[in-house]
PDB file of C-alpha atoms in Angstrom:
ATOM      1  CA  MET A   1      72.480 254.323 150.739  1.00  0.00           C
ATOM      2  CA  ARG A   2      75.946 253.370 149.022  1.00  0.00           C
ATOM      3  CA  SER A   3      76.045 252.388 145.475  1.00  0.00           C
ATOM      4  CA  PRO A   4      77.621 248.923 145.212  1.00  0.00           C
ATOM      5  CA  SER A   5      81.196 248.998 144.173  1.00  0.00           C
ATOM      6  CA  LYS A   6      82.549 248.010 140.812  1.00  0.00           C
ATOM      7  CA  ALA A   7      84.085 244.924 141.963  1.00  0.00           C
ATOM      8  CA  SER A   8      80.604 243.768 143.450  1.00  0.00           C
ATOM      9  CA  LEU A   9      78.860 244.721 140.282  1.00  0.00           C
ATOM     10  CA  LEU A  10      81.525 242.436 138.273  1.00  0.00           C
ATOM     11  CA  ALA A  11      80.830 239.481 140.756  1.00  0.00           C
ATOM     12  CA  LEU A  12      77.705 239.825 140.484  1.00  0.00           C
ATOM     13  CA  CYS A  13      77.631 239.496 136.546  1.00  0.00           C
ATOM     14  CA  ALA A  14      79.982 236.720 136.742  1.00  0.00           C
ATOM     15  CA  VAL A  15      77.339 234.737 139.144  1.00  0.00           C
ATOM     16  CA  VAL A  16      74.427 235.636 136.590  1.00  0.00           C
ATOM     17  CA  LEU A  17      76.723 234.458 133.536  1.00  0.00           C
ATOM     18  CA  LEU A  18      78.052 231.093 135.298  1.00  0.00           C
ATOM     19  CA  ALA A  19      74.164 230.344 136.122  1.00  0.00           C
ATOM     20  CA  GLY A  20      73.185 230.533 132.580  1.00  0.00           C
ATOM     21  CA  CYS A  21      70.402 233.225 132.973  1.00  0.00           C
ATOM     22  CA  ASP A  22      70.076 233.688 129.291  1.00  0.00           C
ATOM     23  CA  GLY A  23      67.777 231.064 129.039  1.00  0.00           C
ATOM     24  CA  SER A  24      70.091 228.986 126.848  1.00  0.00           C
ATOM     25  CA  ASP A  25      70.817 225.250 127.334  1.00  0.00           C
ATOM     26  CA  GLU A  26      74.188 223.176 127.130  1.00  0.00           C
ATOM     27  CA  ASP A  27      76.316 223.277 124.073  1.00  0.00           C
ATOM     28  CA  GLY A  28      74.332 222.365 120.844  1.00  0.00           C
ATOM     29  CA  THR A  29      70.808 222.368 122.223  1.00  0.00           C
ATOM     30  CA  VAL A  30      68.048 225.269 122.355  1.00  0.00           C
ATOM     31  CA  ASN A  31      65.098 224.360 124.655  1.00  0.00           C
ATOM     32  CA  GLY A  32      66.213 220.813 125.034  1.00  0.00           C
ATOM     33  CA  CYS A  33      66.317 220.263 121.070  1.00  0.00           C
ATOM     34  CA  SER A  34      69.701 218.847 119.730  1.00  0.00           C
ATOM     35  CA  ILE A  35      70.886 221.125 116.814  1.00  0.00           C
ATOM     36  CA  GLU A  36      72.080 218.146 114.815  1.00  0.00           C
ATOM     37  CA  PRO A  37      71.155 215.906 111.813  1.00  0.00           C
ATOM     38  CA  SER A  38      68.069 213.536 111.935  1.00  0.00           C
ATOM     39  CA  THR A  39      67.086 215.345 115.183  1.00  0.00           C
ATOM     40  CA  THR A  40      63.639 214.791 116.896  1.00  0.00           C
ATOM     41  CA  CYS A  41      61.966 218.051 117.880  1.00  0.00           C
ATOM     42  CA  THR A  42      58.447 217.789 117.427  1.00  0.00           C
ATOM     43  CA  GLY A  43      56.421 220.727 118.870  1.00  0.00           C
ATOM     44  CA  ALA A  44      59.897 222.412 120.078  1.00  0.00           C
ATOM     45  CA  ASP A  45      59.936 225.988 120.797  1.00  0.00           C
ATOM     46  CA  LEU A  46      62.723 227.271 118.747  1.00  0.00           C
ATOM     47  CA  SER A  47      61.365 230.779 118.050  1.00  0.00           C
ATOM     48  CA  GLY A  48      64.199 233.246 118.052  1.00  0.00           C
ATOM     49  CA  ALA A  49      66.953 230.936 117.842  1.00  0.00           C
ATOM     50  CA  ASP A  50      70.285 231.857 116.061  1.00  0.00           C
ATOM     51  CA  LEU A  51      70.280 228.613 113.952  1.00  0.00           C
ATOM     52  CA  ALA A  52      72.576 230.089 110.726  1.00  0.00           C
ATOM     53  CA  GLY A  53      74.212 227.631 109.144  1.00  0.00           C
ATOM     54  CA  ALA A  54      72.920 224.615 110.903  1.00  0.00           C
ATOM     55  CA  ASP A  55      72.792 221.583 109.937  1.00  0.00           C
ATOM     56  CA  LEU A  56      69.090 220.174 110.418  1.00  0.00           C
ATOM     57  CA  SER A  57      68.992 217.958 107.537  1.00  0.00           C
ATOM     58  CA  ARG A  58      66.320 214.942 108.107  1.00  0.00           C
ATOM     59  CA  ALA A  59      65.202 216.654 111.151  1.00  0.00           C
ATOM     60  CA  ASN A  60      61.683 216.077 112.612  1.00  0.00           C
ATOM     61  CA  LEU A  61      60.784 219.386 113.442  1.00  0.00           C
ATOM     62  CA  LYS A  62      57.122 218.895 112.917  1.00  0.00           C
ATOM     63  CA  GLY A  63      54.921 221.337 114.768  1.00  0.00           C
ATOM     64  CA  ALA A  64      57.732 223.136 115.713  1.00  0.00           C
ATOM     65  CA  ASP A  65      57.608 227.140 116.666  1.00  0.00           C
ATOM     66  CA  LEU A  66      60.307 228.986 114.235  1.00  0.00           C
ATOM     67  CA  SER A  67      59.020 232.224 114.560  1.00  0.00           C
ATOM     68  CA  GLY A  68      61.475 234.889 114.252  1.00  0.00           C
ATOM     69  CA  ALA A  69      64.576 232.140 114.096  1.00  0.00           C
ATOM     70  CA  ASP A  70      67.994 232.806 112.008  1.00  0.00           C
ATOM     71  CA  LEU A  71      68.002 229.805 109.651  1.00  0.00           C
ATOM     72  CA  SER A  72      69.855 231.565 106.925  1.00  0.00           C
ATOM     73  CA  GLY A  73      72.312 228.998 105.310  1.00  0.00           C
ATOM     74  CA  ALA A  74      70.803 225.976 107.282  1.00  0.00           C
ATOM     75  CA  ASP A  75      70.810 222.699 106.170  1.00  0.00           C
ATOM     76  CA  LEU A  76      66.824 221.912 106.401  1.00  0.00           C
ATOM     77  CA  SER A  77      67.045 219.177 103.187  1.00  0.00           C
ATOM     78  CA  GLU A  78      64.635 216.482 104.124  1.00  0.00           C
ATOM     79  CA  ALA A  79      63.404 217.898 107.054  1.00  0.00           C
ATOM     80  CA  ASP A  80      59.917 217.370 108.217  1.00  0.00           C
ATOM     81  CA  LEU A  81      58.481 220.819 108.769  1.00  0.00           C
ATOM     82  CA  VAL A  82      54.683 219.415 108.669  1.00  0.00           C
ATOM     83  CA  GLU A  83      52.420 222.333 111.012  1.00  0.00           C
ATOM     84  CA  ALA A  84      55.365 224.205 111.965  1.00  0.00           C
ATOM     85  CA  ARG A  85      54.986 227.972 112.725  1.00  0.00           C
ATOM     86  CA  ILE A  86      57.534 229.667 110.737  1.00  0.00           C
ATOM     87  CA  VAL A  87      56.940 233.410 111.020  1.00  0.00           C
ATOM     88  CA  ASP A  88      59.076 236.357 110.418  1.00  0.00           C
ATOM     89  CA  THR A  89      61.739 233.638 109.963  1.00  0.00           C
ATOM     90  CA  ASN A  90      64.977 233.996 108.191  1.00  0.00           C
ATOM     91  CA  LEU A  91      65.544 231.133 105.478  1.00  0.00           C
ATOM     92  CA  SER A  92      67.371 232.832 103.347  1.00  0.00           C
ATOM     93  CA  GLY A  93      70.134 230.559 101.643  1.00  0.00           C
ATOM     94  CA  ALA A  94      69.104 227.655 103.248  1.00  0.00           C
ATOM     95  CA  ASP A  95      68.817 224.208 101.600  1.00  0.00           C
ATOM     96  CA  LEU A  96      65.144 222.774 101.537  1.00  0.00           C
ATOM     97  CA  THR A  97      65.580 220.117  99.365  1.00  0.00           C
ATOM     98  CA  GLY A  98      62.991 217.697  99.758  1.00  0.00           C
ATOM     99  CA  ALA A  99      61.976 219.057 103.078  1.00  0.00           C
ATOM    100  CA  ASN A 100      58.031 218.965 103.807  1.00  0.00           C
ATOM    101  CA  LEU A 101      56.070 222.119 104.499  1.00  0.00           C
ATOM    102  CA  SER A 102      52.717 220.620 104.567  1.00  0.00           C
ATOM    103  CA  ASP A 103      50.389 222.373 106.557  1.00  0.00           C
ATOM    104  CA  ALA A 104      52.972 224.811 107.897  1.00  0.00           C
ATOM    105  CA  THR A 105      52.259 228.505 109.039  1.00  0.00           C
ATOM    106  CA  ILE A 106      54.325 230.432 106.751  1.00  0.00           C
ATOM    107  CA  THR A 107      54.370 234.288 106.423  1.00  0.00           C
ATOM    108  CA  GLY A 108      56.834 237.299 106.873  1.00  0.00           C
ATOM    109  CA  THR A 109      59.549 234.776 105.730  1.00  0.00           C
ATOM    110  CA  SER A 110      62.347 234.863 103.660  1.00  0.00           C
ATOM    111  CA  PHE A 111      63.498 232.540 101.137  1.00  0.00           C
ATOM    112  CA  GLU A 112      65.840 234.666  99.254  1.00  0.00           C
ATOM    113  CA  GLY A 113      68.395 232.503  97.551  1.00  0.00           C
ATOM    114  CA  ALA A 114      67.293 229.249  99.186  1.00  0.00           C
ATOM    115  CA  THR A 115      67.216 225.781  97.482  1.00  0.00           C
ATOM    116  CA  LEU A 116      63.496 224.565  96.854  1.00  0.00           C
ATOM    117  CA  CYS A 117      63.656 221.305  95.037  1.00  0.00           C
ATOM    118  CA  GLY A 118      61.153 218.274  95.847  1.00  0.00           C
ATOM    119  CA  THR A 119      60.107 220.846  98.663  1.00  0.00           C
ATOM    120  CA  ILE A 120      56.553 220.185  99.534  1.00  0.00           C
ATOM    121  CA  ARG A 121      54.547 223.294  99.922  1.00  0.00           C
ATOM    122  CA  THR A 122      51.943 223.864 102.610  1.00  0.00           C
ATOM    123  CA  ASP A 123      49.000 222.630 100.195  1.00  0.00           C
ATOM    124  CA  GLY A 124      51.000 219.215  99.582  1.00  0.00           C
ATOM    125  CA  THR A 125      52.355 220.385  95.946  1.00  0.00           C
ATOM    126  CA  THR A 126      55.782 220.294  95.218  1.00  0.00           C
ATOM    127  CA  ASP A 127      58.008 223.379  94.597  1.00  0.00           C
ATOM    128  CA  ASP A 128      61.198 222.401  92.252  1.00  0.00           C
ATOM    129  CA  THR A 129      61.810 226.091  91.804  1.00  0.00           C
ATOM    130  CA  SER A 130      65.755 225.568  91.917  1.00  0.00           C
ATOM    131  CA  CYS A 131      66.194 222.277  91.273  1.00  0.00           C
ATOM    132  CA  PRO A 132      69.804 221.787  89.298  1.00  0.00           C
ATOM    133  CA  PRO A 133      69.468 220.639  85.652  1.00  0.00           C
ATOM    134  CA  SER A 134      70.047 216.933  85.557  1.00  0.00           C
ATOM    135  CA  THR A 135      73.701 215.551  84.686  1.00  0.00           C
ATOM    136  CA  ASP A 136      72.634 212.361  83.860  1.00  0.00           C
ATOM    137  CA  THR A 137      73.789 211.825  80.484  1.00  0.00           C
ATOM    138  CA  THR A 138      72.419 207.953  80.028  1.00  0.00           C
ATOM    139  CA  GLY A 139      72.106 207.255  76.569  1.00  0.00           C
ATOM    140  CA  THR A 140      74.255 210.350  74.839  1.00  0.00           C
ATOM    141  CA  ASP A 141      75.540 210.337  72.160  1.00  0.00           C
ATOM    142  CA  THR A 142      79.224 212.211  71.725  1.00  0.00           C
ATOM    143  CA  THR A 143      78.470 212.863  68.118  1.00  0.00           C
ATOM    144  CA  GLY A 144      75.251 215.142  68.903  1.00  0.00           C
ATOM    145  CA  GLY A 145      72.493 213.097  67.709  1.00  0.00           C
ATOM    146  CA  GLY A 146      71.752 211.244  71.082  1.00  0.00           C
ATOM    147  CA  THR A 147      69.358 212.436  73.883  1.00  0.00           C
ATOM    148  CA  THR A 148      69.872 212.880  77.410  1.00  0.00           C
ATOM    149  CA  SER A 149      67.683 211.201  80.126  1.00  0.00           C
ATOM    150  CA  ALA A 150      67.165 211.307  83.480  1.00  0.00           C
ATOM    151  CA  SER A 151      67.302 208.022  85.886  1.00  0.00           C
ATOM    152  CA  ALA A 152      63.795 207.098  86.793  1.00  0.00           C
ATOM    153  CA  PRO A 153      62.944 207.721  90.601  1.00  0.00           C
ATOM    154  CA  GLU A 154      62.648 204.437  92.491  1.00  0.00           C
ATOM    155  CA  ILE A 155      61.720 203.197  95.872  1.00  0.00           C
ATOM    156  CA  THR A 156      64.649 201.187  97.520  1.00  0.00           C
ATOM    157  CA  SER A 157      62.728 200.424 100.872  1.00  0.00           C
ATOM    158  CA  PHE A 158      59.384 200.765 102.016  1.00  0.00           C
ATOM    159  CA  ASP A 159      58.597 199.350 105.133  1.00  0.00           C
ATOM    160  CA  VAL A 160      55.427 199.394 107.345  1.00  0.00           C
ATOM    161  CA  GLY A 161      55.382 198.753 111.448  1.00  0.00           C
ATOM    162  CA  ASP A 162      53.181 196.741 113.387  1.00  0.00           C
ATOM    163  CA  PHE A 163      49.588 197.579 113.345  1.00  0.00           C
ATOM    164  CA  SER A 164      47.156 197.376 116.419  1.00  0.00           C
ATOM    165  CA  CYS A 165      43.602 198.616 116.910  1.00  0.00           C
ATOM    166  CA  GLY A 166      42.370 197.528 120.256  1.00  0.00           C
ATOM    167  CA  GLN A 167      39.318 199.597 120.895  1.00  0.00           C
ATOM    168  CA  ALA A 168      39.940 202.723 118.782  1.00  0.00           C
ATOM    169  CA  ALA A 169      38.398 204.023 115.706  1.00  0.00           C
ATOM    170  CA  SER A 170      41.751 204.530 113.905  1.00  0.00           C
ATOM    171  CA  ALA A 171      45.585 203.449 114.822  1.00  0.00           C
ATOM    172  CA  PRO A 172      49.017 204.728 113.717  1.00  0.00           C
ATOM    173  CA  VAL A 173      51.233 202.284 111.800  1.00  0.00           C
ATOM    174  CA  THR A 174      54.824 203.524 111.438  1.00  0.00           C
ATOM    175  CA  ILE A 175      56.033 204.122 108.159  1.00  0.00           C
ATOM    176  CA  SER A 176      59.774 204.542 106.576  1.00  0.00           C
ATOM    177  CA  TRP A 177      60.752 204.916 102.948  1.00  0.00           C
ATOM    178  CA  LYS A 178      63.961 205.433 100.983  1.00  0.00           C
ATOM    179  CA  THR A 179      64.369 206.313  97.136  1.00  0.00           C
ATOM    180  CA  GLU A 180      66.894 207.101  94.446  1.00  0.00           C
ATOM    181  CA  ASN A 181      66.513 209.739  91.531  1.00  0.00           C
ATOM    182  CA  ALA A 182      63.364 211.197  93.636  1.00  0.00           C
ATOM    183  CA  VAL A 183      62.779 214.500  94.747  1.00  0.00           C
ATOM    184  CA  ALA A 184      59.614 213.702  96.546  1.00  0.00           C
ATOM    185  CA  VAL A 185      57.041 210.466  97.386  1.00  0.00           C
ATOM    186  CA  GLU A 186      53.315 210.724  97.797  1.00  0.00           C
ATOM    187  CA  LEU A 187      51.818 208.223 100.057  1.00  0.00           C
ATOM    188  CA  ALA A 188      48.377 206.945  99.821  1.00  0.00           C
ATOM    189  CA  LEU A 189      45.786 205.088 101.837  1.00  0.00           C
ATOM    190  CA  ASP A 190      43.527 202.964  99.906  1.00  0.00           C
ATOM    191  CA  ASN A 191      41.877 205.262  96.854  1.00  0.00           C
ATOM    192  CA  SER A 192      42.643 208.607  99.345  1.00  0.00           C
ATOM    193  CA  SER A 193      44.251 211.610  98.016  1.00  0.00           C
ATOM    194  CA  PRO A 194      48.073 211.119  98.506  1.00  0.00           C
ATOM    195  CA  THR A 195      50.020 213.255 100.861  1.00  0.00           C
ATOM    196  CA  GLY A 196      53.600 214.706  99.465  1.00  0.00           C
ATOM    197  CA  TYR A 197      56.903 213.815 101.878  1.00  0.00           C
ATOM    198  CA  GLY A 198      60.545 214.268 101.178  1.00  0.00           C
ATOM    199  CA  PRO A 199      62.834 211.454  99.243  1.00  0.00           C
ATOM    200  CA  THR A 200      63.674 209.866 102.322  1.00  0.00           C
ATOM    201  CA  GLY A 201      62.035 209.825 105.538  1.00  0.00           C
ATOM    202  CA  SER A 202      59.319 208.120 108.219  1.00  0.00           C
ATOM    203  CA  THR A 203      55.907 209.073 109.286  1.00  0.00           C
ATOM    204  CA  GLN A 204      53.094 207.780 111.101  1.00  0.00           C
ATOM    205  CA  PHE A 205      49.687 206.937 109.402  1.00  0.00           C
ATOM    206  CA  TYR A 206      46.182 206.652 111.095  1.00  0.00           C
ATOM    207  CA  VAL A 207      44.315 203.536 109.400  1.00  0.00           C
ATOM    208  CA  PRO A 208      40.329 203.178 110.238  1.00  0.00           C
ATOM    209  CA  CYS A 209      40.095 200.262 112.857  1.00  0.00           C
ATOM    210  CA  ASP A 210      36.860 198.577 110.848  1.00  0.00           C
ATOM    211  CA  GLY A 211      37.938 194.925 110.220  1.00  0.00           C
ATOM    212  CA  ALA A 212      39.194 195.452 106.629  1.00  0.00           C
ATOM    213  CA  VAL A 213      42.360 195.232 104.970  1.00  0.00           C
ATOM    214  CA  HIS A 214      43.936 198.934 103.788  1.00  0.00           C
ATOM    215  CA  ARG A 215      46.372 199.434 100.961  1.00  0.00           C
ATOM    216  CA  LEU A 216      49.318 201.995 101.933  1.00  0.00           C
ATOM    217  CA  THR A 217      50.588 202.841  98.718  1.00  0.00           C
ATOM    218  CA  LEU A 218      54.378 204.808  98.426  1.00  0.00           C
ATOM    219  CA  THR A 219      54.979 206.630  94.682  1.00  0.00           C
ATOM    220  CA  PRO A 220      58.445 208.296  94.075  1.00  0.00           C
ATOM    221  CA  LEU A 221      58.424 211.320  91.760  1.00  0.00           C
ATOM    222  CA  SER A 222      60.873 212.995  89.919  1.00  0.00           C
ATOM    223  CA  ASP A 223      61.228 216.261  87.458  1.00  0.00           C
ATOM    224  CA  THR A 224      60.468 213.614  84.942  1.00  0.00           C
ATOM    225  CA  GLY A 225      57.089 212.120  86.533  1.00  0.00           C
ATOM    226  CA  HIS A 226      56.309 209.415  88.313  1.00  0.00           C
ATOM    227  CA  GLY A 227      58.330 206.223  89.123  1.00  0.00           C
ATOM    228  CA  ALA A 228      56.911 202.665  90.038  1.00  0.00           C
ATOM    229  CA  PRO A 229      54.332 202.644  93.236  1.00  0.00           C
ATOM    230  CA  ARG A 230      55.090 199.935  95.977  1.00  0.00           C
ATOM    231  CA  SER A 231      52.176 198.870  98.196  1.00  0.00           C
ATOM    232  CA  GLU A 232      51.940 196.915 101.410  1.00  0.00           C
ATOM    233  CA  GLU A 233      48.490 195.817 103.101  1.00  0.00           C
ATOM    234  CA  VAL A 234      47.504 196.110 106.831  1.00  0.00           C
ATOM    235  CA  SER A 235      44.956 194.408 108.512  1.00  0.00           C
ATOM    236  CA  SER A 236      42.384 196.183 110.876  1.00  0.00           C
ATOM    237  CA  SER A 237      40.856 192.745 111.841  1.00  0.00           C
TER     238      SER A 237
END
């Protein structure tokens, strides 16, 4: 059988490239996930993706598979990485300020040089390993006799969406918030243990449909402690 000519092989390669058979999506997306700030890619398959230096600040990557992905130098500040799969991932030099890693699966991952400030660990605690020193000099005496104090964290907005039970035992309510001078927040339902989130964001919280009035409480956190909490009530009646 005669071997294909060089020209035929080149033509075949051109067809393959034009067809995009390497599996990549259009520019700026990976498996249907738009690589941009505030993107929503819950449960997305980003395994093995080259996302070095990508801006994924405030991205919703809850439950996403980032196994083997290169996120070195990426901006993941305030990103929702709850329940994400972060296995053999390169996060060296990444900015994880305010990112939420609650319940994420993390093994074999490099965090060398990453910024961890207000970062919610997998167990819900806060990692302030690489927070920059406070530059707020409120109350400083230039003669050297004064003290330096950081501004207290505060909630600037706290919105609770509509809540409807129907016949369900519990139902979700959408909650969003913004803060100032905070590195994280804690959100609690009634007297339950609080859950940690980034300083600005949104989430869905499940509330029991038991006919009672329930209280959602948001508390801002900073390096110096807790700020004033705010509460909103939702009725399941």
